[in-house]
Short mmCIF file of C-alpha atoms in Angstrom, two decimals:
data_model
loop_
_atom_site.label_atom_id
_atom_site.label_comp_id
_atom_site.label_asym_id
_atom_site.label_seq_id
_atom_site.Cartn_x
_atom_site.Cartn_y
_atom_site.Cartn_z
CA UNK N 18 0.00 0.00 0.00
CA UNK N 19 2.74 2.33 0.76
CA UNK N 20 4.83 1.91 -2.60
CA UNK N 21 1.55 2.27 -4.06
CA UNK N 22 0.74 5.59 -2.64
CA UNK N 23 4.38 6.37 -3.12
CA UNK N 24 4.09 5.98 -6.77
CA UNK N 25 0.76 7.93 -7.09
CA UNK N 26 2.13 10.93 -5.24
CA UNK N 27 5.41 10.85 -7.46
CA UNK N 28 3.26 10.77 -10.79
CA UNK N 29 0.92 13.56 -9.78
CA UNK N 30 3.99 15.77 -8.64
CA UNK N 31 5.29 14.66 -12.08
CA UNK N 32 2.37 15.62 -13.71
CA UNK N 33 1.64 19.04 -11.93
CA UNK N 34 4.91 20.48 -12.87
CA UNK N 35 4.67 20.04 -16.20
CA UNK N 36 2.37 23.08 -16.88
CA UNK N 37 1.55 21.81 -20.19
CA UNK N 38 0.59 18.41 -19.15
CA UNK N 39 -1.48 19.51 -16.44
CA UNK N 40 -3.36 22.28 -18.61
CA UNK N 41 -3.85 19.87 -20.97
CA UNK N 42 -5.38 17.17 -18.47
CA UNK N 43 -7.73 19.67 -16.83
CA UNK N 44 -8.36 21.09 -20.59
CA UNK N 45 -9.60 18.21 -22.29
CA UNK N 46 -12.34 16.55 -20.02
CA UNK N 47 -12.62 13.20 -22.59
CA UNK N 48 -9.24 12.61 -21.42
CA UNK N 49 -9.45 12.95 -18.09
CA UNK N 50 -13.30 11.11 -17.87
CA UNK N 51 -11.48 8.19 -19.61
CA UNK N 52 -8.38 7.97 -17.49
CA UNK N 53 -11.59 7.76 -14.35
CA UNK N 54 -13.29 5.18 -16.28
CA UNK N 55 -10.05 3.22 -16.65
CA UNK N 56 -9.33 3.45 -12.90
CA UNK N 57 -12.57 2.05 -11.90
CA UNK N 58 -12.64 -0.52 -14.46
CA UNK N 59 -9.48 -1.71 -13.31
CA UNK N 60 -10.17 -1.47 -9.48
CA UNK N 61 -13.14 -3.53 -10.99
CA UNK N 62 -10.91 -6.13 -12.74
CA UNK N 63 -8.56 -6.40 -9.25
CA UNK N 64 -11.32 -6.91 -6.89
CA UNK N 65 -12.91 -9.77 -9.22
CA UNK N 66 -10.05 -11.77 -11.11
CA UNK N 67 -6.97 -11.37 -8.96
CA UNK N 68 -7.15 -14.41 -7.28
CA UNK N 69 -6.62 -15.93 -10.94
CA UNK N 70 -4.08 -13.46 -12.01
CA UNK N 71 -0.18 -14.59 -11.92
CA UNK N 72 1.64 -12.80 -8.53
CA UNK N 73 3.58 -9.95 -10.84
CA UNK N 74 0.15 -9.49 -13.13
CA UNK N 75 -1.91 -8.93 -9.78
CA UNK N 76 1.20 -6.47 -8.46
CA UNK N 77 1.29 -4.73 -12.01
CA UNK N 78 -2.03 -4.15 -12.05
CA UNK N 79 -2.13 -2.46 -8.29
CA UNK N 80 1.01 -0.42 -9.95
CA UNK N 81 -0.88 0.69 -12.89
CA UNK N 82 -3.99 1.61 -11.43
CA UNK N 83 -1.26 3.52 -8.50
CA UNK N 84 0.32 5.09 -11.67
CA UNK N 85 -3.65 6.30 -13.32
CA UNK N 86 -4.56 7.58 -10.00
CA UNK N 87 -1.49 10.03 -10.05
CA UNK N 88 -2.08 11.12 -13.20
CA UNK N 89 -6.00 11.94 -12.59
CA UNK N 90 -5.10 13.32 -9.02
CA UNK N 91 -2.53 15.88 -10.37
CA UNK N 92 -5.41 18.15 -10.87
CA UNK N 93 -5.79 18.97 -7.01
CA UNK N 94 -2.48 21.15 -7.36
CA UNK N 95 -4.66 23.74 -9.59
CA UNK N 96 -7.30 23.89 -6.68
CA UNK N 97 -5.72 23.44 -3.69
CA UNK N 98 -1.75 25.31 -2.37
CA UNK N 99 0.97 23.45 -1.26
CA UNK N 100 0.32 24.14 2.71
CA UNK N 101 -3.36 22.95 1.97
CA UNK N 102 -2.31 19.58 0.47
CA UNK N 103 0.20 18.78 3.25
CA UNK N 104 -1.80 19.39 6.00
CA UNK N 105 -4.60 17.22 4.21
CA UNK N 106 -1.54 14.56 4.31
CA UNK N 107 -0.01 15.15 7.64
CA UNK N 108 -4.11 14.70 9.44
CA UNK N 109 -4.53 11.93 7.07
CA UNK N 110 -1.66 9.78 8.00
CA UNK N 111 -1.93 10.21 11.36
CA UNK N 112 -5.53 9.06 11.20
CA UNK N 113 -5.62 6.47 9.16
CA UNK N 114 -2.92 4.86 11.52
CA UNK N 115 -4.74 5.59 14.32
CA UNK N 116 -7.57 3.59 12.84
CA UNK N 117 -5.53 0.94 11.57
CA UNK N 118 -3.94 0.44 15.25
CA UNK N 119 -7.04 0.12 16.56
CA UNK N 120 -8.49 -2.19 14.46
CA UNK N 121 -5.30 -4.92 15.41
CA UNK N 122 -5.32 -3.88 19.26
CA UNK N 123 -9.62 -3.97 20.12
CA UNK N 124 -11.19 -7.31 20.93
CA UNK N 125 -14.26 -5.56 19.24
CA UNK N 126 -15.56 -7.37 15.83
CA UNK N 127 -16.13 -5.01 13.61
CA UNK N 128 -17.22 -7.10 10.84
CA UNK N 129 -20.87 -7.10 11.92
CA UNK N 130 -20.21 -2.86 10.53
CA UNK N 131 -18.99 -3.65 7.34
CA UNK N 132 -23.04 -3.71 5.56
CA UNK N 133 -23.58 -0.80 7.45
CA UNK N 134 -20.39 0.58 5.72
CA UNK N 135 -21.31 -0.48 2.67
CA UNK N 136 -24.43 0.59 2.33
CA UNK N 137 -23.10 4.36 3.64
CA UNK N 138 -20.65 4.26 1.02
CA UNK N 139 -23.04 3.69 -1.72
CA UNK N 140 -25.36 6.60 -0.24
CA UNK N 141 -22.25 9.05 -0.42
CA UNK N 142 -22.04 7.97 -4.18
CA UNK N 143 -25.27 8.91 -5.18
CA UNK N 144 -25.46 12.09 -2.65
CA UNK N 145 -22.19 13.17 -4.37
CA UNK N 146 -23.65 12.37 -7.93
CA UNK N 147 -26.60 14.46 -7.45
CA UNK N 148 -25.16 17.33 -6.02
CA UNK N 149 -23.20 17.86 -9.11
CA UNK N 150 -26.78 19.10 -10.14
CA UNK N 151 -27.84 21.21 -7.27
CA UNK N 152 -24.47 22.59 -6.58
CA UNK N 153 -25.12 22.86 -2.73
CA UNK N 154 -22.70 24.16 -0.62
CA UNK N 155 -23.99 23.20 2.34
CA UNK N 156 -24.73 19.47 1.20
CA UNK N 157 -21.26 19.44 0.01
CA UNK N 158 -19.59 20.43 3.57
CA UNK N 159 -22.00 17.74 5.13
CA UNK N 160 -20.70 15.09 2.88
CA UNK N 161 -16.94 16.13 3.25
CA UNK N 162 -17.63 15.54 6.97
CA UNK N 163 -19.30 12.58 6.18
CA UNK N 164 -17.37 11.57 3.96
CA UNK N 165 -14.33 11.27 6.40
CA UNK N 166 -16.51 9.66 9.18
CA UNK N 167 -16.90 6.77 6.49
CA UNK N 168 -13.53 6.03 5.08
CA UNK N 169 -12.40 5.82 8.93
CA UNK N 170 -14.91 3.61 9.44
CA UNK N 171 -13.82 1.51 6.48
CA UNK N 172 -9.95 1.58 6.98
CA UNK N 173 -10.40 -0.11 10.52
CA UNK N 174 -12.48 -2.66 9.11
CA UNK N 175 -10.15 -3.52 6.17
CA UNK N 176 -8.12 -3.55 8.62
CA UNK N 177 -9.07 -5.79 10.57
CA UNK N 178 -10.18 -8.13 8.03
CA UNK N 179 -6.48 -8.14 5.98
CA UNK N 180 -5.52 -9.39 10.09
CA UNK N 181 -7.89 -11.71 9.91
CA UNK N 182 -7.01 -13.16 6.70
CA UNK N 183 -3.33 -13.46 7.89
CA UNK N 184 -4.15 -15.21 10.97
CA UNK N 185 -6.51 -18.02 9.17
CA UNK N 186 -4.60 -18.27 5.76
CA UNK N 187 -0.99 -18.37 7.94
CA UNK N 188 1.33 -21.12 6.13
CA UNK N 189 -1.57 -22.94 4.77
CA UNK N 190 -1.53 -21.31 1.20
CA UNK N 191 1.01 -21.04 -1.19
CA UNK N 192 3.10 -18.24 -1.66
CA UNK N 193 1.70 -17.18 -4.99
CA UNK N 194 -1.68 -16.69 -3.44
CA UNK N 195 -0.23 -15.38 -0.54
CA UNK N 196 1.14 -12.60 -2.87
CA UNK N 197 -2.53 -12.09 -4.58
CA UNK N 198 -4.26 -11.94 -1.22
CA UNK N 199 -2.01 -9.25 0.24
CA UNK N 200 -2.07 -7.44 -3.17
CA UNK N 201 -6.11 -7.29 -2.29
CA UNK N 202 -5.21 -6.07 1.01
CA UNK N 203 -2.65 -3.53 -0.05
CA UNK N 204 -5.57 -2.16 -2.96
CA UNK N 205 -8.37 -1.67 -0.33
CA UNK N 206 -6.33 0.11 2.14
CA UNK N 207 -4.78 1.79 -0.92
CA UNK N 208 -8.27 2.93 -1.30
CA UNK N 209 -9.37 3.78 2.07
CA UNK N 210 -6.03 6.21 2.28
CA UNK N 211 -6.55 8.08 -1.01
CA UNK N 212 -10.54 8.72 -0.25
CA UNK N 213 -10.01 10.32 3.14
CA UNK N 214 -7.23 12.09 1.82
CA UNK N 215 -9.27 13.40 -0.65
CA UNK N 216 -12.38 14.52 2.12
CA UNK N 217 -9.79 15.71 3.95
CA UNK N 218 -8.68 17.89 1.17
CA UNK N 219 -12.33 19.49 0.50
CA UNK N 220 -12.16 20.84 4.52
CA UNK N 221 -9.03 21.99 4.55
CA UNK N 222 -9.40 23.59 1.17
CA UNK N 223 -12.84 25.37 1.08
CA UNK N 224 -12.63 28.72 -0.07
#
């Protein structure tokens, strides 16, 4: 997860000082609606074939969908300054290891939350898609908030289920789908990081 996030943060950095580049990107919204597409159809293609995908296919694929995220995420340094961003980065760190600690430390199962969690995320998605139409500011703030509440929720209950996997799985599968299974891992933490980053970004940023 970290070389992941690694990677994304060196392509967008990439990306964002190349003036052209990034003009171009923000510019031409086929281009950057088709680099989203290709993102979620390959977050799609992970989460469904990589147990049937060779070790360095499942690994490439986290890296390429690492390396499309940076590219699409470069964007932020035309809306948001440099302070902004980091301090987005410091408060998500911190929290997201909070919540990960937590999640290997309580005796509390949290995997009676994750349809709750679920079903939360998928009312974010919709909230988010229709206020694209009524442009509310105030709906907007209440899903940032909202927003972060959830993927905190979520990253201690990946969390705790990537522990769980390692504890049951242990020396009892092969390495090769040890290698896929902690590929899954690293992409849904991967995820978790990068969406509260993001709500994270919309507080800190409002203007």
């Amino acid at each position: 997860m970290t070389g992941g996030l690694a990677l994304t943060a060196v392509v967008a950095w990439g990306v964002a000082s190349s003036p052209s580049f990034i003009q171009a990107l923000a510019a031409n919204r086929l281009l950057f609606f088709a680099l989203i597409i290709g993102e979620l159809a390959l977050v799609w293609f992970l989460s469904a074939r990589i147990l049937s995908l060779s070790p360095g296919a499942a690994a490439g694929g986290f890296a390429a969908y690492a390396l499309l995220n940076g590219i699409t995420l470069s964007v932020i340094f035309l809306a948001f300054t440099g302070a902004q961003i980091a301090k987005a980065l410091a408060v998500t760190a911190g929290t997201f290891a909070g919540m990960s600690l937590y999640a290997v430390t309580t005796k509390r199962d949290l995997a009676r939350f994750g349809s709750y969690l679920i079903y939360g995320l998928w009312g974010l998605i919709i909230a988010s898609l229709v206020n694209l139409f009524l442009r509310s500011g105030v709906l907007d703030w209440a899903l940032s908030y909202i927003g972060v509440l959830l993927f905190l929720g979520l990253t201690a209950y990946d969390t705790q289920i990537i522990r769980r996997w390692s504890l049951q799985l242990g020396d009892s599968v092969a390495e090769a789908d040890f290698v896929r299974i902690s590929v899954l891992g690293a992409l849904k933490l991967y995820l978790d990081f990068v969406n509260l980053f993001l709500f994270f970004l919309r507080l800190f940023g409002r203007r």
